Amino acid sequence: MLETTSQEEVESLQKEFDWLLETEVGSVVQQLRSAVQQCAAKFPLPVGNINTERPPSTDRFALSAGPTNPNDQIKVIVTLSGDSIVQADINLKLPRPHSKDAYHNTNIREDVPWKIQQIQDAANHLLLASEALESIDDDHKFKSAKDVNDFLKRVMGPLLRSRASLVNPKKRTLEELLASKNSKSLSPPLSREVAVSFYLQSWKLVFAVYHMVTDKGVARFDRYQADCTIPWINDVLLLLTVALQTGQQLKDKLDILAQYKQEINMNRSPRI
């Protein structure tokens, strides 16, 4: 690009990079710290030193069946405390081909809670991002564009994984669902023809039911679900998005300037 970039443009680009390294990077780090701290404060359990003195928040939710499921097919009321469902009333009315509906009623008791591992996973990843942000002083001077990019990777990687933990539940086989530790939370136990699961998908808590039926000699699983919105998760996802966009905007500016790395000095200038 040397032949198409005038000396005046080179000087302007150098000033822009020097200003970015001296001023904007520090501002972005402060913005990231603020967003991550606000995000951690929304969690219903401790994230590092945040929320340690606050008891786990407890909320009660009634889950609604989707438009394709009759309202009386799935009735679920849960109490969510921290990262666990500590109480639930579950009433199922599941159709069977050429037969009467199957009724299943069960509960989750406080002494055997159903753990939502996604919440703890998201908190753990957020803590890694927070620790990366706190590993440098307020007056830290980055030495180069590479220095900044390496730091952003250490922050944005855990932020992306924290978000993914809440948005993308792990896929489990029916055998895994039936054998899971959480299934022992159900009292009385459900019959082997029914498997259930609670998981998060974006800002919703989803309750899924898998019902094995036999129709004309062919076995299949019918799936039903109910869900509800969890307000604090919506807040967390918004704050994670803000933090990721803030970091990405700085990375984009560095990538643009890196196109001129033959013309400008991408390291800290001795004068700043």
PDB file of C-alpha atoms in Angstrom:
ATOM      1  CA  MET A   1       0.000   0.000   0.000  1.00  0.00           C
ATOM      2  CA  LEU A   2       3.035   2.234   0.204  1.00  0.00           C
ATOM      3  CA  GLU A   3       2.660   3.462  -3.366  1.00  0.00           C
ATOM      4  CA  THR A   4      -0.978   4.464  -2.824  1.00  0.00           C
ATOM      5  CA  THR A   5      -0.583   6.011   0.621  1.00  0.00           C
ATOM      6  CA  SER A   6       0.738   9.563   0.815  1.00  0.00           C
ATOM      7  CA  GLN A   7       3.084  10.747   3.543  1.00  0.00           C
ATOM      8  CA  GLU A   8       0.272  12.881   4.937  1.00  0.00           C
ATOM      9  CA  GLU A   9      -2.016   9.857   5.138  1.00  0.00           C
ATOM     10  CA  VAL A  10       0.721   7.807   6.796  1.00  0.00           C
ATOM     11  CA  GLU A  11       1.219  10.499   9.436  1.00  0.00           C
ATOM     12  CA  SER A  12      -2.526  10.671  10.028  1.00  0.00           C
ATOM     13  CA  LEU A  13      -2.759   6.885  10.402  1.00  0.00           C
ATOM     14  CA  GLN A  14       0.189   6.881  12.793  1.00  0.00           C
ATOM     15  CA  LYS A  15      -1.450   9.540  14.941  1.00  0.00           C
ATOM     16  CA  GLU A  16      -4.681   7.530  14.942  1.00  0.00           C
ATOM     17  CA  PHE A  17      -2.877   4.388  16.056  1.00  0.00           C
ATOM     18  CA  ASP A  18      -0.880   6.227  18.736  1.00  0.00           C
ATOM     19  CA  TRP A  19      -4.083   7.791  20.081  1.00  0.00           C
ATOM     20  CA  LEU A  20      -5.866   4.430  20.039  1.00  0.00           C
ATOM     21  CA  LEU A  21      -3.048   2.751  21.967  1.00  0.00           C
ATOM     22  CA  GLU A  22      -2.655   5.631  24.423  1.00  0.00           C
ATOM     23  CA  THR A  23      -6.277   6.596  25.058  1.00  0.00           C
ATOM     24  CA  GLU A  24      -8.979   4.447  23.493  1.00  0.00           C
ATOM     25  CA  VAL A  25      -7.697   1.053  24.667  1.00  0.00           C
ATOM     26  CA  GLY A  26      -7.823   2.200  28.306  1.00  0.00           C
ATOM     27  CA  SER A  27     -11.359   3.528  27.812  1.00  0.00           C
ATOM     28  CA  VAL A  28     -12.471   0.228  26.265  1.00  0.00           C
ATOM     29  CA  VAL A  29     -10.955  -1.753  29.151  1.00  0.00           C
ATOM     30  CA  GLN A  30     -12.973   0.370  31.610  1.00  0.00           C
ATOM     31  CA  GLN A  31     -16.156  -0.153  29.576  1.00  0.00           C
ATOM     32  CA  LEU A  32     -15.528  -3.906  29.500  1.00  0.00           C
ATOM     33  CA  ARG A  33     -14.946  -4.003  33.257  1.00  0.00           C
ATOM     34  CA  SER A  34     -18.176  -2.119  33.886  1.00  0.00           C
ATOM     35  CA  ALA A  35     -20.229  -4.386  31.597  1.00  0.00           C
ATOM     36  CA  VAL A  36     -18.739  -7.566  33.095  1.00  0.00           C
ATOM     37  CA  GLN A  37     -19.317  -6.372  36.669  1.00  0.00           C
ATOM     38  CA  GLN A  38     -22.921  -5.437  35.871  1.00  0.00           C
ATOM     39  CA  CYS A  39     -23.370  -8.790  34.179  1.00  0.00           C
ATOM     40  CA  ALA A  40     -21.953 -10.706  37.168  1.00  0.00           C
ATOM     41  CA  ALA A  41     -24.266  -8.790  39.532  1.00  0.00           C
ATOM     42  CA  LYS A  42     -27.287 -10.111  37.590  1.00  0.00           C
ATOM     43  CA  PHE A  43     -26.398 -13.744  38.306  1.00  0.00           C
ATOM     44  CA  PRO A  44     -28.343 -15.430  41.133  1.00  0.00           C
ATOM     45  CA  LEU A  45     -25.117 -16.857  42.611  1.00  0.00           C
ATOM     46  CA  PRO A  46     -21.594 -15.636  43.421  1.00  0.00           C
ATOM     47  CA  VAL A  47     -19.264 -14.776  40.537  1.00  0.00           C
ATOM     48  CA  GLY A  48     -15.847 -14.336  42.115  1.00  0.00           C
ATOM     49  CA  ASN A  49     -16.230 -11.656  44.803  1.00  0.00           C
ATOM     50  CA  ILE A  50     -19.530 -10.401  43.400  1.00  0.00           C
ATOM     51  CA  ASN A  51     -22.790 -11.505  45.082  1.00  0.00           C
ATOM     52  CA  THR A  52     -20.914 -13.336  47.864  1.00  0.00           C
ATOM     53  CA  GLU A  53     -22.894 -11.618  50.626  1.00  0.00           C
ATOM     54  CA  ARG A  54     -26.232 -11.888  48.846  1.00  0.00           C
ATOM     55  CA  PRO A  55     -28.312 -15.030  49.388  1.00  0.00           C
ATOM     56  CA  PRO A  56     -29.280 -16.878  46.187  1.00  0.00           C
ATOM     57  CA  SER A  57     -32.347 -15.253  44.658  1.00  0.00           C
ATOM     58  CA  THR A  58     -35.468 -17.423  44.540  1.00  0.00           C
ATOM     59  CA  ASP A  59     -38.180 -17.032  41.904  1.00  0.00           C
ATOM     60  CA  ARG A  60     -41.286 -18.997  41.036  1.00  0.00           C
ATOM     61  CA  PHE A  61     -42.317 -19.530  37.412  1.00  0.00           C
ATOM     62  CA  ALA A  62     -45.255 -21.135  35.620  1.00  0.00           C
ATOM     63  CA  LEU A  63     -44.162 -22.641  32.305  1.00  0.00           C
ATOM     64  CA  SER A  64     -46.452 -22.348  29.284  1.00  0.00           C
ATOM     65  CA  ALA A  65     -46.892 -24.981  26.592  1.00  0.00           C
ATOM     66  CA  GLY A  66     -46.288 -23.977  23.002  1.00  0.00           C
ATOM     67  CA  PRO A  67     -49.108 -23.199  20.556  1.00  0.00           C
ATOM     68  CA  THR A  68     -48.994 -26.752  19.182  1.00  0.00           C
ATOM     69  CA  ASN A  69     -49.617 -28.294  22.617  1.00  0.00           C
ATOM     70  CA  PRO A  70     -53.000 -28.156  24.367  1.00  0.00           C
ATOM     71  CA  ASN A  71     -52.890 -26.112  27.582  1.00  0.00           C
ATOM     72  CA  ASP A  72     -53.770 -29.087  29.770  1.00  0.00           C
ATOM     73  CA  GLN A  73     -51.068 -31.341  28.284  1.00  0.00           C
ATOM     74  CA  ILE A  74     -48.163 -29.969  30.338  1.00  0.00           C
ATOM     75  CA  LYS A  75     -48.539 -28.105  33.610  1.00  0.00           C
ATOM     76  CA  VAL A  76     -45.266 -27.160  35.289  1.00  0.00           C
ATOM     77  CA  ILE A  77     -44.582 -24.730  38.130  1.00  0.00           C
ATOM     78  CA  VAL A  78     -40.970 -24.390  39.277  1.00  0.00           C
ATOM     79  CA  THR A  79     -39.049 -22.554  41.973  1.00  0.00           C
ATOM     80  CA  LEU A  80     -35.598 -21.526  40.769  1.00  0.00           C
ATOM     81  CA  SER A  81     -32.954 -20.688  43.378  1.00  0.00           C
ATOM     82  CA  GLY A  82     -29.398 -19.943  42.324  1.00  0.00           C
ATOM     83  CA  ASP A  83     -28.487 -22.505  39.666  1.00  0.00           C
ATOM     84  CA  SER A  84     -31.044 -25.125  40.732  1.00  0.00           C
ATOM     85  CA  ILE A  85     -34.740 -25.921  40.566  1.00  0.00           C
ATOM     86  CA  VAL A  86     -35.462 -26.489  44.239  1.00  0.00           C
ATOM     87  CA  GLN A  87     -39.156 -27.247  43.866  1.00  0.00           C
ATOM     88  CA  ALA A  88     -41.448 -28.200  41.003  1.00  0.00           C
ATOM     89  CA  ASP A  89     -44.927 -29.542  40.400  1.00  0.00           C
ATOM     90  CA  ILE A  90     -45.127 -31.456  37.122  1.00  0.00           C
ATOM     91  CA  ASN A  91     -48.399 -32.739  35.663  1.00  0.00           C
ATOM     92  CA  LEU A  92     -48.417 -34.435  32.272  1.00  0.00           C
ATOM     93  CA  LYS A  93     -51.283 -35.613  30.094  1.00  0.00           C
ATOM     94  CA  LEU A  94     -49.690 -37.378  27.156  1.00  0.00           C
ATOM     95  CA  PRO A  95     -51.675 -38.788  24.228  1.00  0.00           C
ATOM     96  CA  ARG A  96     -51.179 -42.384  23.158  1.00  0.00           C
ATOM     97  CA  PRO A  97     -52.218 -43.775  19.750  1.00  0.00           C
ATOM     98  CA  HIS A  98     -55.406 -45.845  19.857  1.00  0.00           C
ATOM     99  CA  SER A  99     -55.513 -45.663  23.654  1.00  0.00           C
ATOM    100  CA  LYS A 100     -56.360 -43.427  26.588  1.00  0.00           C
ATOM    101  CA  ASP A 101     -54.077 -40.554  27.495  1.00  0.00           C
ATOM    102  CA  ALA A 102     -51.230 -41.326  29.890  1.00  0.00           C
ATOM    103  CA  TYR A 103     -51.164 -39.263  33.085  1.00  0.00           C
ATOM    104  CA  HIS A 104     -47.884 -38.652  34.905  1.00  0.00           C
ATOM    105  CA  ASN A 105     -47.517 -36.519  38.036  1.00  0.00           C
ATOM    106  CA  THR A 106     -44.225 -35.912  39.815  1.00  0.00           C
ATOM    107  CA  ASN A 107     -42.392 -33.331  41.910  1.00  0.00           C
ATOM    108  CA  ILE A 108     -38.943 -31.951  42.629  1.00  0.00           C
ATOM    109  CA  ARG A 109     -38.173 -31.581  46.315  1.00  0.00           C
ATOM    110  CA  GLU A 110     -35.889 -29.012  47.914  1.00  0.00           C
ATOM    111  CA  ASP A 111     -33.632 -31.697  49.423  1.00  0.00           C
ATOM    112  CA  VAL A 112     -32.877 -33.137  45.949  1.00  0.00           C
ATOM    113  CA  PRO A 113     -32.751 -30.112  43.588  1.00  0.00           C
ATOM    114  CA  TRP A 114     -32.445 -30.272  39.807  1.00  0.00           C
ATOM    115  CA  LYS A 115     -29.207 -28.484  38.895  1.00  0.00           C
ATOM    116  CA  ILE A 116     -29.111 -26.249  35.808  1.00  0.00           C
ATOM    117  CA  GLN A 117     -25.409 -26.645  35.020  1.00  0.00           C
ATOM    118  CA  GLN A 118     -25.566 -24.013  32.263  1.00  0.00           C
ATOM    119  CA  ILE A 119     -25.909 -21.239  34.885  1.00  0.00           C
ATOM    120  CA  GLN A 120     -22.747 -22.290  36.741  1.00  0.00           C
ATOM    121  CA  ASP A 121     -20.875 -22.773  33.453  1.00  0.00           C
ATOM    122  CA  ALA A 122     -21.819 -19.274  32.286  1.00  0.00           C
ATOM    123  CA  ALA A 123     -20.748 -17.804  35.633  1.00  0.00           C
ATOM    124  CA  ASN A 124     -17.402 -19.647  35.516  1.00  0.00           C
ATOM    125  CA  HIS A 125     -16.600 -18.313  32.030  1.00  0.00           C
ATOM    126  CA  LEU A 126     -17.633 -14.801  33.056  1.00  0.00           C
ATOM    127  CA  LEU A 127     -15.276 -15.027  36.025  1.00  0.00           C
ATOM    128  CA  LEU A 128     -12.367 -15.870  33.675  1.00  0.00           C
ATOM    129  CA  ALA A 129     -13.143 -12.737  31.643  1.00  0.00           C
ATOM    130  CA  SER A 130     -13.331 -10.675  34.833  1.00  0.00           C
ATOM    131  CA  GLU A 131      -9.994 -12.029  36.054  1.00  0.00           C
ATOM    132  CA  ALA A 132      -8.360 -11.160  32.719  1.00  0.00           C
ATOM    133  CA  LEU A 133      -9.699  -7.596  32.968  1.00  0.00           C
ATOM    134  CA  GLU A 134      -8.504  -7.234  36.564  1.00  0.00           C
ATOM    135  CA  SER A 135      -5.058  -8.642  35.763  1.00  0.00           C
ATOM    136  CA  ILE A 136      -3.903  -5.240  34.512  1.00  0.00           C
ATOM    137  CA  ASP A 137      -3.711  -1.920  36.364  1.00  0.00           C
ATOM    138  CA  ASP A 138      -5.803   1.111  35.447  1.00  0.00           C
ATOM    139  CA  ASP A 139      -2.710   2.843  34.078  1.00  0.00           C
ATOM    140  CA  HIS A 140      -1.428  -0.198  32.179  1.00  0.00           C
ATOM    141  CA  LYS A 141       0.276   0.736  28.903  1.00  0.00           C
ATOM    142  CA  PHE A 142      -0.063  -1.749  26.072  1.00  0.00           C
ATOM    143  CA  LYS A 143       3.142  -2.009  24.051  1.00  0.00           C
ATOM    144  CA  SER A 144       1.735  -2.929  20.631  1.00  0.00           C
ATOM    145  CA  ALA A 145      -1.293  -3.844  18.562  1.00  0.00           C
ATOM    146  CA  LYS A 146      -0.425  -7.520  19.117  1.00  0.00           C
ATOM    147  CA  ASP A 147      -0.384  -6.876  22.869  1.00  0.00           C
ATOM    148  CA  VAL A 148      -3.920  -5.452  22.685  1.00  0.00           C
ATOM    149  CA  ASN A 149      -5.218  -8.237  20.431  1.00  0.00           C
ATOM    150  CA  ASP A 150      -3.826 -10.926  22.733  1.00  0.00           C
ATOM    151  CA  PHE A 151      -5.514  -9.249  25.692  1.00  0.00           C
ATOM    152  CA  LEU A 152      -8.848  -8.979  23.851  1.00  0.00           C
ATOM    153  CA  LYS A 153      -8.706 -12.717  23.057  1.00  0.00           C
ATOM    154  CA  ARG A 154      -8.257 -13.482  26.775  1.00  0.00           C
ATOM    155  CA  VAL A 155     -11.372 -11.422  27.550  1.00  0.00           C
ATOM    156  CA  MET A 156     -13.653 -12.088  24.590  1.00  0.00           C
ATOM    157  CA  GLY A 157     -13.084 -15.856  24.460  1.00  0.00           C
ATOM    158  CA  PRO A 158     -14.602 -16.447  27.930  1.00  0.00           C
ATOM    159  CA  LEU A 159     -17.375 -13.904  27.214  1.00  0.00           C
ATOM    160  CA  LEU A 160     -18.339 -15.835  24.068  1.00  0.00           C
ATOM    161  CA  ARG A 161     -18.300 -19.117  26.007  1.00  0.00           C
ATOM    162  CA  SER A 162     -20.389 -17.596  28.799  1.00  0.00           C
ATOM    163  CA  ARG A 163     -22.983 -16.509  26.267  1.00  0.00           C
ATOM    164  CA  ALA A 164     -22.898 -19.872  24.489  1.00  0.00           C
ATOM    165  CA  SER A 165     -23.478 -21.676  27.801  1.00  0.00           C
ATOM    166  CA  LEU A 166     -26.830 -19.905  28.155  1.00  0.00           C
ATOM    167  CA  VAL A 167     -27.857 -19.868  24.501  1.00  0.00           C
ATOM    168  CA  ASN A 168     -26.831 -23.344  23.324  1.00  0.00           C
ATOM    169  CA  PRO A 169     -27.809 -26.247  25.609  1.00  0.00           C
ATOM    170  CA  LYS A 170     -25.793 -29.438  25.313  1.00  0.00           C
ATOM    171  CA  LYS A 171     -27.551 -32.124  23.302  1.00  0.00           C
ATOM    172  CA  ARG A 172     -28.203 -35.292  25.281  1.00  0.00           C
ATOM    173  CA  THR A 173     -29.456 -38.691  24.192  1.00  0.00           C
ATOM    174  CA  LEU A 174     -32.590 -40.148  25.728  1.00  0.00           C
ATOM    175  CA  GLU A 175     -30.426 -42.724  27.475  1.00  0.00           C
ATOM    176  CA  GLU A 176     -28.372 -39.915  29.029  1.00  0.00           C
ATOM    177  CA  LEU A 177     -31.524 -38.125  30.156  1.00  0.00           C
ATOM    178  CA  LEU A 178     -32.926 -41.258  31.793  1.00  0.00           C
ATOM    179  CA  ALA A 179     -29.616 -42.016  33.509  1.00  0.00           C
ATOM    180  CA  SER A 180     -28.791 -38.453  34.546  1.00  0.00           C
ATOM    181  CA  LYS A 181     -28.268 -37.489  38.161  1.00  0.00           C
ATOM    182  CA  ASN A 182     -31.025 -34.902  37.826  1.00  0.00           C
ATOM    183  CA  SER A 183     -33.625 -37.589  37.064  1.00  0.00           C
ATOM    184  CA  LYS A 184     -33.208 -38.741  40.676  1.00  0.00           C
ATOM    185  CA  SER A 185     -34.725 -35.397  41.731  1.00  0.00           C
ATOM    186  CA  LEU A 186     -38.138 -36.555  40.524  1.00  0.00           C
ATOM    187  CA  SER A 187     -40.423 -37.976  43.186  1.00  0.00           C
ATOM    188  CA  PRO A 188     -42.135 -40.244  42.406  1.00  0.00           C
ATOM    189  CA  PRO A 189     -39.924 -41.386  39.504  1.00  0.00           C
ATOM    190  CA  LEU A 190     -41.459 -41.297  36.038  1.00  0.00           C
ATOM    191  CA  SER A 191     -42.006 -44.508  34.093  1.00  0.00           C
ATOM    192  CA  ARG A 192     -39.299 -45.581  31.630  1.00  0.00           C
ATOM    193  CA  GLU A 193     -41.493 -44.535  28.711  1.00  0.00           C
ATOM    194  CA  VAL A 194     -41.108 -40.878  29.699  1.00  0.00           C
ATOM    195  CA  ALA A 195     -37.906 -38.807  29.824  1.00  0.00           C
ATOM    196  CA  VAL A 196     -37.859 -35.154  30.833  1.00  0.00           C
ATOM    197  CA  SER A 197     -35.301 -32.366  30.824  1.00  0.00           C
ATOM    198  CA  PHE A 198     -34.952 -28.790  32.057  1.00  0.00           C
ATOM    199  CA  TYR A 199     -32.501 -26.568  30.201  1.00  0.00           C
ATOM    200  CA  LEU A 200     -31.858 -22.958  29.219  1.00  0.00           C
ATOM    201  CA  GLN A 201     -32.127 -21.710  25.661  1.00  0.00           C
ATOM    202  CA  SER A 202     -31.354 -18.002  25.415  1.00  0.00           C
ATOM    203  CA  TRP A 203     -33.503 -16.232  28.019  1.00  0.00           C
ATOM    204  CA  LYS A 204     -35.967 -19.098  28.434  1.00  0.00           C
ATOM    205  CA  LEU A 205     -36.155 -22.042  30.809  1.00  0.00           C
ATOM    206  CA  VAL A 206     -37.416 -24.981  28.774  1.00  0.00           C
ATOM    207  CA  PHE A 207     -39.062 -28.159  30.075  1.00  0.00           C
ATOM    208  CA  ALA A 208     -38.975 -30.914  27.434  1.00  0.00           C
ATOM    209  CA  VAL A 209     -40.860 -34.209  27.550  1.00  0.00           C
ATOM    210  CA  TYR A 210     -40.018 -37.272  25.451  1.00  0.00           C
ATOM    211  CA  HIS A 211     -42.800 -39.886  25.430  1.00  0.00           C
ATOM    212  CA  MET A 212     -42.248 -43.320  23.899  1.00  0.00           C
ATOM    213  CA  VAL A 213     -45.356 -44.638  22.170  1.00  0.00           C
ATOM    214  CA  THR A 214     -46.058 -47.561  19.859  1.00  0.00           C
ATOM    215  CA  ASP A 215     -48.212 -46.945  16.820  1.00  0.00           C
ATOM    216  CA  LYS A 216     -49.108 -49.958  14.655  1.00  0.00           C
ATOM    217  CA  GLY A 217     -46.119 -51.876  15.934  1.00  0.00           C
ATOM    218  CA  VAL A 218     -43.657 -49.006  15.356  1.00  0.00           C
ATOM    219  CA  ALA A 219     -42.074 -47.342  18.393  1.00  0.00           C
ATOM    220  CA  ARG A 220     -41.374 -43.612  18.383  1.00  0.00           C
ATOM    221  CA  PHE A 221     -40.773 -40.718  20.747  1.00  0.00           C
ATOM    222  CA  ASP A 222     -43.197 -37.803  20.793  1.00  0.00           C
ATOM    223  CA  ARG A 223     -41.742 -34.540  22.082  1.00  0.00           C
ATOM    224  CA  TYR A 224     -43.562 -31.823  23.998  1.00  0.00           C
ATOM    225  CA  GLN A 225     -42.287 -28.715  25.710  1.00  0.00           C
ATOM    226  CA  ALA A 226     -43.225 -25.770  27.900  1.00  0.00           C
ATOM    227  CA  ASP A 227     -41.125 -22.726  28.719  1.00  0.00           C
ATOM    228  CA  CYS A 228     -40.961 -19.404  30.507  1.00  0.00           C
ATOM    229  CA  THR A 229     -38.831 -16.267  30.337  1.00  0.00           C
ATOM    230  CA  ILE A 230     -36.135 -15.782  32.994  1.00  0.00           C
ATOM    231  CA  PRO A 231     -35.697 -11.978  33.253  1.00  0.00           C
ATOM    232  CA  TRP A 232     -32.172 -11.950  34.722  1.00  0.00           C
ATOM    233  CA  ILE A 233     -30.848 -14.130  31.879  1.00  0.00           C
ATOM    234  CA  ASN A 234     -32.233 -11.650  29.358  1.00  0.00           C
ATOM    235  CA  ASP A 235     -30.303  -8.892  31.178  1.00  0.00           C
ATOM    236  CA  VAL A 236     -27.125 -10.997  31.233  1.00  0.00           C
ATOM    237  CA  LEU A 237     -27.307 -11.723  27.497  1.00  0.00           C
ATOM    238  CA  LEU A 238     -27.793  -8.033  26.718  1.00  0.00           C
ATOM    239  CA  LEU A 239     -24.755  -7.069  28.828  1.00  0.00           C
ATOM    240  CA  LEU A 240     -22.640  -9.843  27.284  1.00  0.00           C
ATOM    241  CA  THR A 241     -23.625  -8.568  23.839  1.00  0.00           C
ATOM    242  CA  VAL A 242     -22.639  -5.008  24.798  1.00  0.00           C
ATOM    243  CA  ALA A 243     -19.253  -6.208  26.103  1.00  0.00           C
ATOM    244  CA  LEU A 244     -18.573  -8.343  23.023  1.00  0.00           C
ATOM    245  CA  GLN A 245     -19.521  -5.500  20.662  1.00  0.00           C
ATOM    246  CA  THR A 246     -17.270  -3.095  22.575  1.00  0.00           C
ATOM    247  CA  GLY A 247     -14.307  -5.441  22.302  1.00  0.00           C
ATOM    248  CA  GLN A 248     -15.035  -6.267  18.661  1.00  0.00           C
ATOM    249  CA  GLN A 249     -15.177  -2.583  17.658  1.00  0.00           C
ATOM    250  CA  LEU A 250     -11.677  -2.044  19.064  1.00  0.00           C
ATOM    251  CA  LYS A 251     -10.424  -5.205  17.340  1.00  0.00           C
ATOM    252  CA  ASP A 252     -11.912  -4.026  14.031  1.00  0.00           C
ATOM    253  CA  LYS A 253     -10.079  -0.693  14.299  1.00  0.00           C
ATOM    254  CA  LEU A 254      -6.816  -2.516  14.952  1.00  0.00           C
ATOM    255  CA  ASP A 255      -7.438  -4.824  11.982  1.00  0.00           C
ATOM    256  CA  ILE A 256      -7.993  -1.834   9.678  1.00  0.00           C
ATOM    257  CA  LEU A 257      -4.789  -0.153  10.879  1.00  0.00           C
ATOM    258  CA  ALA A 258      -2.927  -3.460  10.523  1.00  0.00           C
ATOM    259  CA  GLN A 259      -3.448  -3.188   6.758  1.00  0.00           C
ATOM    260  CA  TYR A 260      -0.887  -0.373   6.907  1.00  0.00           C
ATOM    261  CA  LYS A 261       1.646  -2.187   9.073  1.00  0.00           C
ATOM    262  CA  GLN A 262       4.329  -1.666   6.393  1.00  0.00           C
ATOM    263  CA  GLU A 263       3.790   2.081   6.568  1.00  0.00           C
ATOM    264  CA  ILE A 264       3.173   2.775  10.237  1.00  0.00           C
ATOM    265  CA  ASN A 265       4.704   1.619  13.508  1.00  0.00           C
ATOM    266  CA  MET A 266       2.266  -0.762  15.264  1.00  0.00           C
ATOM    267  CA  ASN A 267       4.252  -0.600  18.505  1.00  0.00           C
ATOM    268  CA  ARG A 268       4.151   1.993  21.249  1.00  0.00           C
ATOM    269  CA  SER A 269       5.997   5.083  20.137  1.00  0.00           C
ATOM    270  CA  PRO A 270       8.766   6.291  22.501  1.00  0.00           C
ATOM    271  CA  ARG A 271       7.019   9.658  22.748  1.00  0.00           C
ATOM    272  CA  ILE A 272       3.758   8.273  24.244  1.00  0.00           C
TER     273      ILE A 272
END
